[in-house]
Amino acid sequence: MRDYFTGMEEQPFRATQVMKWVYHQGVTDFADMTNLSKALRDRLAGNAYSNLPTILSEKVSTDGTRKWLLQVDGDNAIETVFIPEPGRGTLCISSQVGCALNCVFCATGKQGYNRNLSVAEIIGQVWLANKQLGYFDSRKRIITNIVLMGMGEPLLNFDNVVKAVELITDDLGFGLANKRVTLSTAGIVPAIIKLSQFSRISLAVSLHAANDALRDELVPINRSYPIRELLSACRRYSEATRGELITFEYVLLSGVNDSENDARELAGLLRGFPAKVNLIIFNPFPGTGFSRSSMETTDKFRDILVGSGIITITRKTRGDDIDAACGQLVGRVQARARNRQRQDSATGEQQTA
Ligand code: SAH
């Protein structure tokens, strides 16, 4: 932005002023940026624009979770979810329209992939959520944590995601600490290594199986980047962040990956690793062939991990009644690359969320 102003033969500090208007005051109309000269405001109005996703709908769950359906272009819409908890508020943002990875238990994966979101479309979700939650009026932080766990695989949209994260963590942007921003990946190994070279945000990895045979089925990207390589990249990431724990997500699918043997295998895999495990309750969606593990099975699974010295929490499911829970986000995807089989299994209901 400084280069932009210098290029216009303006002072570089104009960038700071505009950043503060946009990210601290929530002002996006140049005409209202009153510490800029009238002439500069007019020049900006003629040369630049701010472009926000359009809110198509806002749903509020009985547990306070809010989900926005945001239109990003004529064909495509994405979802963003705010999850309030005592003492913190987490915003779950999307990084792509749809997703190409096709994890078998995920609603987003079922609808195919269309395109990467731009930096503006990613940061725009954060801006809009802050606006809707009243942050720009009160200047009281309501969103304390951001997770890249919405639609899409963030590490397959690397450059735009990294730039958006910089805006989230910069003091002239939203000023969140790196630790409060979590990127969740299905395991794009080269991108994890690249990220470790300059980013200090928290990393979560969707593991879901403790051996390659099963993970190949559940998370097909495992066929390209098997567990051993994935764990070695995670170790590098943890070392780069001076020993921060990597979160391993594990969705419990009844009769698939939730046996006591599976738990022991997972414990063996992660023993001695800088890891914590997030057990996720499976969230069903129309057309899924999977079902939730019982509470007893879930507790038993957790107890085996905890008994092996692994920090484990069971993630509460939130926003279930508005289809805002993990893996239920569908938005609207005009998929170019969707394959026939997936098209057949996707219902009309899924397409319109
Ligand atoms: N592509 C990234 C981020 C999006 S998914 C990733 O794979 O990590 C966020 C989390 O929700 C992942 O751990 C994902 O595996 C999980 N998830 C997907 N579908 C789910 C479902 N139906 N129920 C519960 N969790 C699900």
Tab-separated table of C-alpha atoms in Angstrom, residues 250-259 262 280-282 289-294 297-298:
chain	number	residue	atom	x	y	z
A	250	TYR	CA	-9.439	-36.740	14.238
A	251	VAL	CA	-13.087	-37.067	13.291
A	252	LEU	CA	-14.614	-40.173	14.852
A	253	LEU	CA	-16.551	-42.199	12.283
A	254	SER	CA	-18.561	-45.052	13.708
A	255	GLY	CA	-17.052	-48.440	12.849
A	256	VAL	CA	-14.438	-46.856	10.571
A	257	ASN	CA	-11.651	-45.333	12.667
A	258	ASP	CA	-13.004	-45.351	16.221
A	259	SER	CA	-11.992	-48.727	17.688
A	262	ASP	CA	-7.343	-47.335	16.277
A	280	ILE	CA	-14.157	-34.123	16.364
A	281	ILE	CA	-17.700	-35.371	16.598
A	282	PHE	CA	-18.777	-36.255	13.069
A	289	GLY	CA	-22.655	-42.791	4.358
A	290	PHE	CA	-21.013	-42.207	7.748
A	291	SER	CA	-22.392	-41.866	11.236
A	292	ARG	CA	-21.306	-40.495	14.575
A	293	SER	CA	-19.502	-42.640	17.140
A	294	SER	CA	-21.390	-43.094	20.384
A	297	THR	CA	-16.825	-44.925	22.155
A	298	THR	CA	-15.691	-41.303	21.976
